[in-house]
Short mmCIF file of C-alpha atoms in Angstrom, two decimals:
data_model
loop_
_atom_site.label_atom_id
_atom_site.label_comp_id
_atom_site.label_asym_id
_atom_site.label_seq_id
_atom_site.Cartn_x
_atom_site.Cartn_y
_atom_site.Cartn_z
CA MET A 17 -12.13 23.44 0.17
CA LEU A 18 -9.73 20.70 1.23
CA GLN A 19 -6.21 20.96 -0.17
CA GLU A 20 -5.89 19.53 -3.67
CA VAL A 21 -2.92 17.37 -4.63
CA ASN A 22 -1.62 18.41 -8.04
CA ILE A 23 -1.00 15.12 -9.82
CA GLY A 24 0.81 16.63 -12.80
CA ARG A 25 3.56 18.18 -10.71
CA ARG A 26 3.69 15.32 -8.25
CA SER A 27 3.83 12.21 -10.39
CA GLY A 28 5.47 13.24 -13.65
CA PHE A 29 3.17 10.64 -15.19
CA GLN A 30 3.39 10.66 -18.98
CA SER A 31 1.62 7.37 -19.78
CA ALA A 32 -1.94 8.05 -18.70
CA ASN A 33 -3.44 6.62 -21.87
CA ILE A 34 -4.87 3.19 -21.09
CA GLU A 35 -3.80 2.06 -24.56
CA HIS A 36 -0.19 2.11 -23.40
CA TYR A 37 -0.92 -1.03 -21.36
CA ARG A 38 -2.45 -3.08 -24.18
CA TRP A 39 0.80 -4.83 -25.08
CA LEU A 40 1.23 -5.99 -21.46
CA ILE A 41 -2.35 -6.86 -20.56
CA GLY A 42 -4.02 -7.86 -23.81
CA ASP A 43 -7.07 -6.57 -25.66
CA GLU A 44 -9.92 -7.98 -23.58
CA LEU A 45 -9.30 -6.03 -20.37
CA ILE A 46 -8.39 -2.78 -22.13
CA ASP A 47 -11.52 -2.90 -24.31
CA GLU A 48 -13.64 -3.62 -21.22
CA ILE A 49 -12.23 -0.53 -19.48
CA LEU A 50 -12.96 1.64 -22.52
CA ASP A 51 -16.57 0.43 -22.62
CA ILE A 52 -17.17 1.13 -18.92
CA ALA A 53 -15.53 4.55 -19.23
CA LYS A 54 -17.91 5.54 -22.02
CA ALA A 55 -20.83 5.04 -19.66
CA LEU A 56 -19.15 7.24 -17.04
CA LYS A 57 -18.13 10.17 -19.24
CA GLY A 58 -18.59 13.41 -17.32
CA VAL A 59 -18.79 11.76 -13.90
CA LYS A 60 -16.82 13.74 -11.33
CA ILE A 61 -14.99 11.87 -8.55
CA CYS A 62 -13.29 13.14 -5.39
CA GLN A 63 -10.69 10.96 -3.64
CA ILE A 64 -9.94 11.90 -0.02
CA ASN A 65 -7.19 10.64 2.26
CA SER A 66 -4.83 12.11 4.84
CA THR A 67 -1.37 12.26 3.22
CA ALA A 68 0.19 12.76 -0.20
CA TYR A 69 3.36 10.81 0.54
CA GLY A 70 4.24 7.57 2.28
CA GLY A 71 1.93 4.56 2.39
CA GLY A 72 -0.11 2.63 -0.14
CA VAL A 73 -2.87 5.17 -0.88
CA ALA A 74 -0.31 7.82 -1.78
CA GLU A 75 1.28 5.25 -4.12
CA LEU A 76 -1.98 4.31 -5.85
CA LEU A 77 -3.73 7.62 -6.49
CA PRO A 78 -1.03 9.31 -8.60
CA ARG A 79 -1.18 6.34 -10.99
CA ILE A 80 -4.96 5.93 -11.20
CA ILE A 81 -6.17 9.53 -11.39
CA PRO A 82 -4.35 10.47 -14.64
CA ILE A 83 -5.75 7.35 -16.31
CA LEU A 84 -9.29 8.25 -15.25
CA SER A 85 -8.81 11.77 -16.56
CA ALA A 86 -7.56 10.43 -19.90
CA LEU A 87 -10.69 8.27 -20.05
CA GLY A 88 -12.86 11.38 -19.71
CA ILE A 89 -13.67 10.92 -16.02
CA ASP A 90 -12.84 13.93 -13.84
CA CYS A 91 -11.09 12.91 -10.64
CA ASP A 92 -9.62 15.18 -7.95
CA TRP A 93 -7.51 14.25 -4.93
CA ARG A 94 -8.08 16.13 -1.67
CA LEU A 95 -6.29 15.90 1.68
CA LEU A 96 -7.82 16.01 5.13
CA HIS A 97 -5.97 18.64 7.17
CA ALA A 98 -5.65 18.40 10.91
CA PRO A 99 -3.37 19.26 13.84
CA SER A 100 -0.61 16.79 14.67
CA GLU A 101 -2.48 15.43 17.69
CA PHE A 102 -5.26 14.26 15.35
CA PHE A 103 -2.83 12.00 13.51
CA THR A 104 -1.67 10.51 16.81
CA VAL A 105 -5.31 9.60 17.47
CA SER A 106 -6.02 8.38 13.92
CA LYS A 107 -2.88 6.21 13.94
CA ALA A 108 -4.11 4.67 17.19
CA PHE A 109 -7.43 3.98 15.43
CA HIS A 110 -5.53 2.53 12.47
CA ASN A 111 -3.67 0.15 14.77
CA ALA A 112 -6.81 -0.66 16.77
CA LEU A 113 -8.65 -1.74 13.61
CA GLN A 114 -5.74 -4.14 13.04
CA SER A 115 -6.32 -5.69 16.49
CA LYS A 116 -4.08 -3.61 18.79
CA PRO A 117 -5.95 -2.96 22.09
CA HIS A 118 -6.79 0.70 22.68
CA GLU A 119 -8.45 2.50 25.58
CA LEU A 120 -10.65 5.02 23.78
CA THR A 121 -11.09 8.39 25.52
CA GLN A 122 -13.76 11.05 25.13
CA ASN A 123 -11.09 13.57 24.07
CA GLU A 124 -10.08 11.27 21.21
CA LYS A 125 -13.70 10.90 20.10
CA ASP A 126 -14.21 14.66 20.20
CA LEU A 127 -11.03 15.50 18.29
CA TYR A 128 -11.70 12.90 15.62
CA SER A 129 -15.28 14.09 15.15
CA GLN A 130 -14.35 17.78 15.12
CA VAL A 131 -11.69 17.39 12.41
CA ASN A 132 -13.97 15.30 10.21
CA GLU A 133 -16.87 17.71 10.70
CA GLN A 134 -14.72 20.71 9.78
CA SER A 135 -13.43 18.91 6.69
CA ALA A 136 -16.94 17.92 5.62
CA LYS A 137 -17.99 21.59 5.65
CA LEU A 138 -15.23 22.36 3.14
CA LEU A 139 -16.38 19.84 0.54
CA GLU A 140 -17.67 21.12 -2.77
CA ASN A 141 -21.08 20.03 -4.01
CA SER A 142 -20.02 19.38 -7.61
CA TYR A 143 -18.90 15.75 -7.21
CA ASP A 144 -20.90 12.69 -8.22
CA VAL A 145 -18.80 10.19 -6.26
CA PHE A 146 -16.66 10.51 -3.12
CA ILE A 147 -14.08 7.82 -2.35
CA ILE A 148 -12.80 8.08 1.24
CA HIS A 149 -9.67 6.12 2.17
CA ASP A 150 -9.03 4.44 5.53
CA PRO A 151 -10.13 5.51 9.04
CA GLN A 152 -8.63 9.02 9.22
CA PRO A 153 -11.38 10.78 7.14
CA ALA A 154 -14.02 8.06 7.50
CA ALA A 155 -16.50 10.25 9.42
CA ILE A 156 -16.61 12.92 6.70
CA ARG A 157 -19.59 11.24 5.06
CA ALA A 158 -21.70 11.38 8.24
CA PHE A 159 -21.00 15.09 8.71
CA ALA A 160 -21.45 16.00 5.03
CA GLY A 161 -25.24 15.73 5.23
CA PRO A 162 -27.58 14.92 2.34
CA ARG A 163 -25.89 15.27 -1.05
CA ASP A 164 -26.69 14.14 -4.55
CA ALA A 165 -23.60 11.89 -4.64
CA LYS A 166 -22.53 8.33 -3.98
CA TRP A 167 -20.07 7.58 -1.18
CA ILE A 168 -17.49 4.75 -1.07
CA TRP A 169 -15.27 3.93 1.89
CA ARG A 170 -12.06 2.16 0.86
CA CYS A 171 -10.43 0.21 3.71
CA HIS A 172 -6.81 -0.69 2.89
CA ILE A 173 -6.11 -2.58 6.13
CA ASP A 174 -7.16 -5.84 7.77
CA SER A 175 -10.02 -4.85 10.09
CA SER A 176 -11.25 -8.39 10.76
CA HIS A 177 -10.24 -8.46 14.46
CA PRO A 178 -10.54 -4.86 15.64
CA ASP A 179 -10.40 -3.43 19.12
CA GLU A 180 -14.03 -3.40 20.21
CA GLN A 181 -14.13 0.16 21.60
CA VAL A 182 -12.73 1.73 18.43
CA SER A 183 -14.83 -0.40 16.09
CA GLN A 184 -18.02 0.49 18.00
CA PHE A 185 -17.15 4.17 17.74
CA LEU A 186 -16.38 4.09 14.00
CA ARG A 187 -19.11 1.68 12.87
CA PRO A 188 -22.01 4.23 12.82
CA PHE A 189 -19.91 6.56 10.64
CA LEU A 190 -19.08 3.75 8.22
CA GLU A 191 -22.65 2.53 7.88
CA GLU A 192 -23.57 5.85 6.23
CA TYR A 193 -21.69 4.83 3.05
CA ASP A 194 -23.33 3.54 -0.13
CA ALA A 195 -20.55 0.98 -0.62
CA MET A 196 -17.40 -0.25 1.06
CA VAL A 197 -14.31 -1.74 -0.52
CA PHE A 198 -11.99 -4.20 1.20
CA THR A 199 -8.96 -5.97 -0.26
CA MET A 200 -10.41 -9.40 0.51
CA PRO A 201 -13.48 -10.91 2.27
CA GLN A 202 -11.46 -11.81 5.37
CA PHE A 203 -10.79 -8.10 6.06
CA VAL A 204 -14.39 -6.99 6.62
CA LEU A 205 -15.10 -5.23 9.91
CA PRO A 206 -17.35 -7.51 12.03
CA GLU A 207 -21.06 -6.68 12.49
CA LEU A 208 -20.94 -4.06 9.76
CA ARG A 209 -24.30 -3.20 8.20
CA THR A 210 -23.80 -1.82 4.72
CA LYS A 211 -25.64 -1.64 1.41
CA ARG A 212 -22.82 -2.96 -0.78
CA VAL A 213 -19.41 -4.54 -0.16
CA ALA A 214 -16.86 -5.01 -2.93
CA PHE A 215 -13.50 -6.77 -2.80
CA ILE A 216 -10.80 -5.07 -4.85
CA ALA A 217 -7.10 -5.75 -4.43
CA PRO A 218 -4.60 -2.92 -5.07
CA ALA A 219 -2.17 -3.06 -7.98
CA ILE A 220 1.14 -1.67 -9.20
CA ASP A 221 1.80 0.38 -12.31
CA PRO A 222 4.40 -1.30 -14.56
CA LEU A 223 4.95 2.00 -16.43
CA ALA A 224 5.74 4.04 -13.31
CA THR A 225 9.28 5.17 -12.53
CA LYS A 226 9.26 2.76 -9.61
CA ASN A 227 8.65 -0.26 -11.85
CA MET A 228 9.98 0.62 -15.32
CA GLU A 229 12.66 -1.61 -16.83
CA LEU A 230 16.26 -0.69 -15.96
CA PRO A 231 19.58 -2.35 -16.85
CA LEU A 232 20.97 -4.37 -13.95
CA GLU A 233 24.41 -2.75 -14.40
CA ILE A 234 22.96 0.71 -13.67
CA CYS A 235 21.14 -0.62 -10.60
CA LYS A 236 24.29 -2.20 -9.20
CA ARG A 237 26.23 1.01 -9.82
CA ALA A 238 23.63 3.05 -7.95
CA MET A 239 23.83 0.69 -5.00
CA ALA A 240 27.63 0.96 -4.98
CA ASP A 241 27.34 4.77 -4.97
CA SER A 242 25.26 4.40 -1.78
CA GLY A 243 28.02 2.44 -0.04
CA ILE A 244 26.67 -1.06 -0.68
CA ASP A 245 28.96 -3.73 -2.14
CA PRO A 246 27.09 -5.15 -5.16
CA GLU A 247 29.41 -8.16 -5.24
CA ARG A 248 28.12 -9.35 -1.87
CA PRO A 249 24.59 -10.66 -1.12
CA VAL A 250 22.01 -7.94 -0.44
CA LEU A 251 18.73 -8.36 1.46
CA LEU A 252 16.16 -5.59 1.09
CA GLN A 253 13.04 -4.47 2.93
CA VAL A 254 11.03 -1.54 1.54
CA SER A 255 8.19 -0.34 3.78
CA ARG A 256 6.97 2.32 6.15
CA PHE A 257 8.56 2.26 9.59
CA ASP A 258 5.56 0.65 11.19
CA PRO A 259 5.42 -2.01 13.95
CA TRP A 260 3.15 -4.17 11.74
CA LYS A 261 5.90 -4.27 9.08
CA ASN A 262 8.16 -5.85 11.72
CA PRO A 263 11.48 -4.16 10.84
CA LEU A 264 13.08 -5.16 14.16
CA GLY A 265 12.16 -8.78 13.37
CA VAL A 266 13.88 -8.37 9.98
CA VAL A 267 17.05 -7.19 11.74
CA ARG A 268 16.95 -10.27 13.97
CA ALA A 269 16.44 -12.60 10.96
CA TYR A 270 19.31 -10.91 9.13
CA LYS A 271 21.62 -11.48 12.11
CA LEU A 272 20.78 -15.20 12.01
CA VAL A 273 21.59 -15.30 8.30
CA LYS A 274 24.84 -13.46 8.95
CA LYS A 275 26.03 -16.26 11.22
CA LYS A 276 26.05 -18.55 8.16
CA ILE A 277 26.90 -15.96 5.48
CA PRO A 278 29.06 -13.32 7.22
CA HIS A 279 29.35 -11.06 4.15
CA VAL A 280 25.56 -10.56 3.72
CA GLN A 281 24.18 -6.98 3.75
CA LEU A 282 20.77 -5.61 4.78
CA VAL A 283 19.15 -2.52 3.28
CA PHE A 284 16.06 -0.77 4.66
CA ILE A 285 14.26 1.77 2.51
CA GLY A 286 11.67 3.26 4.83
CA ALA A 287 8.88 5.54 3.70
CA MET A 288 7.98 8.17 6.27
CA ALA A 289 4.26 8.86 5.94
CA GLY A 290 2.91 12.34 6.65
CA ASP A 291 0.06 11.00 8.81
CA ASP A 292 2.16 8.59 10.91
CA PRO A 293 4.06 10.13 13.86
CA GLU A 294 4.80 6.62 15.15
CA GLY A 295 7.21 6.07 12.24
CA TRP A 296 9.93 8.31 13.67
CA VAL A 297 10.02 6.36 16.92
CA LEU A 298 10.37 3.04 15.13
CA MET A 299 13.06 4.33 12.79
CA ASP A 300 15.10 5.34 15.85
CA GLN A 301 14.66 1.83 17.24
CA VAL A 302 15.85 0.25 13.98
CA GLU A 303 18.87 2.56 13.86
CA GLU A 304 19.71 1.68 17.46
CA ALA A 305 19.49 -2.05 16.69
CA SER A 306 21.75 -1.55 13.65
CA VAL A 307 24.26 0.97 14.96
CA GLN A 308 27.18 -1.45 15.43
CA ASP A 309 26.78 -3.25 12.10
CA PRO A 310 28.32 -1.47 9.07
CA ASP A 311 26.50 -3.89 6.75
CA ILE A 312 23.04 -2.51 7.63
CA PHE A 313 21.97 0.51 5.56
CA ILE A 314 18.93 2.69 6.27
CA PHE A 315 17.49 5.12 3.72
CA THR A 316 14.22 7.11 3.72
CA ASN A 317 12.13 9.04 1.25
CA LEU A 318 12.93 12.17 3.25
CA GLY A 319 16.65 11.57 2.69
CA GLY A 320 16.38 11.81 -1.08
CA VAL A 321 15.55 8.18 -1.87
CA GLY A 322 12.66 8.24 -4.33
CA ASN A 323 10.89 5.86 -6.67
CA ALA A 324 13.81 5.57 -9.07
CA GLU A 325 16.15 4.51 -6.25
CA VAL A 326 13.62 1.99 -4.92
CA ASN A 327 13.40 0.49 -8.41
CA MET A 328 17.19 0.17 -8.66
CA PHE A 329 17.56 -1.37 -5.21
CA GLN A 330 14.76 -3.86 -5.83
CA ARG A 331 16.38 -4.91 -9.11
CA GLY A 332 19.90 -5.00 -7.70
CA CYS A 333 19.26 -6.96 -4.49
CA ASP A 334 19.25 -10.75 -4.12
CA VAL A 335 16.26 -11.37 -1.82
CA VAL A 336 13.42 -9.07 -0.76
CA ILE A 337 11.95 -9.40 2.75
CA GLN A 338 8.47 -8.29 3.81
CA ASN A 339 8.01 -10.08 7.12
CA SER A 340 4.81 -8.27 8.13
CA ILE A 341 2.78 -9.24 11.18
CA ARG A 342 -0.34 -7.48 9.86
CA GLU A 343 -0.75 -6.28 6.30
CA GLY A 344 -3.37 -4.70 4.10
CA PHE A 345 -1.96 -5.75 0.76
CA GLY A 346 1.75 -4.98 0.65
CA LEU A 347 2.38 -3.31 -2.72
CA VAL A 348 6.13 -3.81 -2.35
CA VAL A 349 5.66 -7.56 -2.77
CA SER A 350 4.15 -7.12 -6.24
CA GLU A 351 6.82 -4.51 -7.03
CA ALA A 352 9.59 -6.98 -6.21
CA PHE A 353 7.87 -9.81 -8.07
CA TRP A 354 7.48 -7.62 -11.15
CA LYS A 355 11.28 -7.32 -11.12
CA GLU A 356 11.56 -11.14 -10.88
CA LYS A 357 12.93 -10.99 -7.35
CA PRO A 358 12.18 -13.73 -4.80
CA VAL A 359 10.41 -12.59 -1.63
CA VAL A 360 10.35 -14.03 1.87
CA ALA A 361 7.27 -12.55 3.52
CA GLY A 362 4.93 -12.78 6.46
CA LYS A 363 1.81 -14.86 5.92
CA ALA A 364 -0.34 -11.82 6.60
CA GLY A 365 -3.23 -9.98 4.95
CA GLY A 366 -3.06 -9.69 1.19
CA ILE A 367 0.52 -10.92 0.83
CA PRO A 368 -0.31 -14.62 0.19
CA MET A 369 -2.59 -13.77 -2.76
CA GLN A 370 0.41 -12.19 -4.49
CA PHE A 371 2.50 -15.37 -4.28
CA PRO A 372 2.34 -18.05 -6.99
CA GLU A 373 0.83 -21.10 -5.34
CA GLU A 374 3.90 -23.25 -5.92
CA TYR A 375 6.05 -20.83 -3.85
CA HIS A 376 3.89 -20.46 -0.75
CA GLN A 377 6.63 -22.15 1.29
CA TYR A 378 8.34 -18.73 1.39
CA LEU A 379 5.52 -17.31 3.49
CA VAL A 380 6.43 -17.36 7.19
CA GLN A 381 4.50 -16.88 10.45
CA ASP A 382 6.25 -14.05 12.35
CA ASN A 383 9.19 -16.32 13.07
CA GLU A 384 12.73 -14.96 12.66
CA GLU A 385 14.27 -18.44 12.59
CA GLU A 386 11.97 -19.59 9.79
CA CYS A 387 12.48 -16.32 7.93
CA ALA A 388 16.26 -16.69 8.15
CA GLU A 389 16.05 -20.31 7.00
CA LYS A 390 14.11 -19.34 3.85
CA ILE A 391 16.50 -16.48 3.09
CA LEU A 392 19.51 -18.78 3.47
CA HIS A 393 17.97 -21.32 1.11
CA LEU A 394 17.38 -18.70 -1.58
CA LEU A 395 20.83 -17.17 -1.21
CA THR A 396 22.45 -20.56 -1.69
CA HIS A 397 20.17 -21.71 -4.54
CA PRO A 398 20.37 -19.16 -7.38
CA GLY A 399 18.36 -21.40 -9.71
CA GLU A 400 15.47 -21.39 -7.26
CA ARG A 401 15.67 -17.59 -7.03
CA GLY A 402 15.37 -17.35 -10.80
CA SER A 403 12.43 -19.73 -11.23
CA PHE A 404 10.59 -18.14 -8.28
CA GLY A 405 11.08 -14.66 -9.71
CA ARG A 406 9.87 -15.57 -13.20
CA ALA A 407 6.74 -17.31 -11.92
CA ALA A 408 5.99 -14.40 -9.60
CA ARG A 409 6.27 -11.79 -12.36
CA GLU A 410 3.75 -13.65 -14.50
CA HIS A 411 1.37 -13.99 -11.53
CA VAL A 412 1.53 -10.23 -10.97
CA ARG A 413 1.04 -9.54 -14.69
CA LYS A 414 -2.20 -11.51 -14.66
CA HIS A 415 -3.66 -10.19 -11.41
CA PHE A 416 -2.01 -7.11 -9.91
CA LEU A 417 -1.34 -4.46 -12.56
CA THR A 418 -3.09 -1.06 -12.68
CA PRO A 419 -5.57 -1.72 -15.54
CA ARG A 420 -7.27 -4.48 -13.55
CA LEU A 421 -7.63 -2.14 -10.57
CA VAL A 422 -9.05 0.62 -12.79
CA ARG A 423 -11.57 -1.82 -14.27
CA ASP A 424 -12.72 -3.05 -10.86
CA GLU A 425 -13.17 0.44 -9.43
CA LEU A 426 -14.99 1.74 -12.51
CA GLU A 427 -17.36 -1.22 -12.42
CA LEU A 428 -18.31 -0.39 -8.84
CA ILE A 429 -18.76 3.31 -9.61
CA LYS A 430 -20.90 2.51 -12.65
CA GLU A 431 -23.11 0.24 -10.53
CA LEU A 432 -23.63 2.94 -7.91
CA VAL A 433 -24.14 5.85 -10.29
CA ASN A 434 -26.59 3.97 -12.47
#
């Protein structure tokens, strides 16, 4: 079988009971989830992706799976295993679906197909529903053959303007699925023939270590222990080291801000994903661009910075930046908003839907000058930072917390199983 991720050891999640969210969400949504779950008692689900750390899927599954289990719905998490060269190919596919041109070779087709076929042979037959995440394991369904199960492909990226060669290669594999899930209608892969398409945005867990309430004093102290001066302005970007997240553009915007506010500091917390060899190259580029500036700090999940530290830095900073060029959803935006922090972000993918409508002026179009201008305004207008943060937290509470995501996914599963 494919390797199983042990959620209990990995997440330390103690609040799987959906009732623990009632005080935050209200009765209506929680009762709706309980009703749907009753109809799905005994259903067995298998979630498959390509890495257990780094990236949005690895953030979502440890929060959702324990809740499903507490609701009486068995859910396992399996990982596709492959040689390193496969992940170089699958990352190229990932980028190509997000519009980066790619010259597809026969060797790439063969390697991708071989890994997915081998993984499909290792699947158990006991599952009622398979949920396959993103392009890396997308061909598993085609190679799995006839099974008494329903198959869902969950696309977490914007595939609306893909490279034509890659999209033509992947499309026949995708059209084998019973349903597909995209974050929003604009993300759907062109010319895709499918039985059912659903639109479900990701969400953050307010009870997770990464988002739980913490005193500001403790957060500032933790930042000081890391060498950052909490008495000076702090800008923060939390993301994978990925060209679409535009970290080099963030460095350039920061340098423009620094001309006006010389004592400003910039912190990167970069998640290194297990299925993304490109990340190491980009991290080196960011370090090279930052090497002569002692006010730029770079931390990674592999250097001991975990969810608790991310929480403290998000709460202790002054402005969060997420100046993405392409984006699936951008969970870090909702994370920052939940902590009442203002965000200056790229007008890309699912980021705008996370912004309260009255603060859309802080969405920028891949423009360092505009990004720097918005950051400067927020740094010099603390009242605006406060009102923005409060409105954003309420927007996230209504639309982007875990119970809503659980409800949406269970509704789709119930429709398919029934």
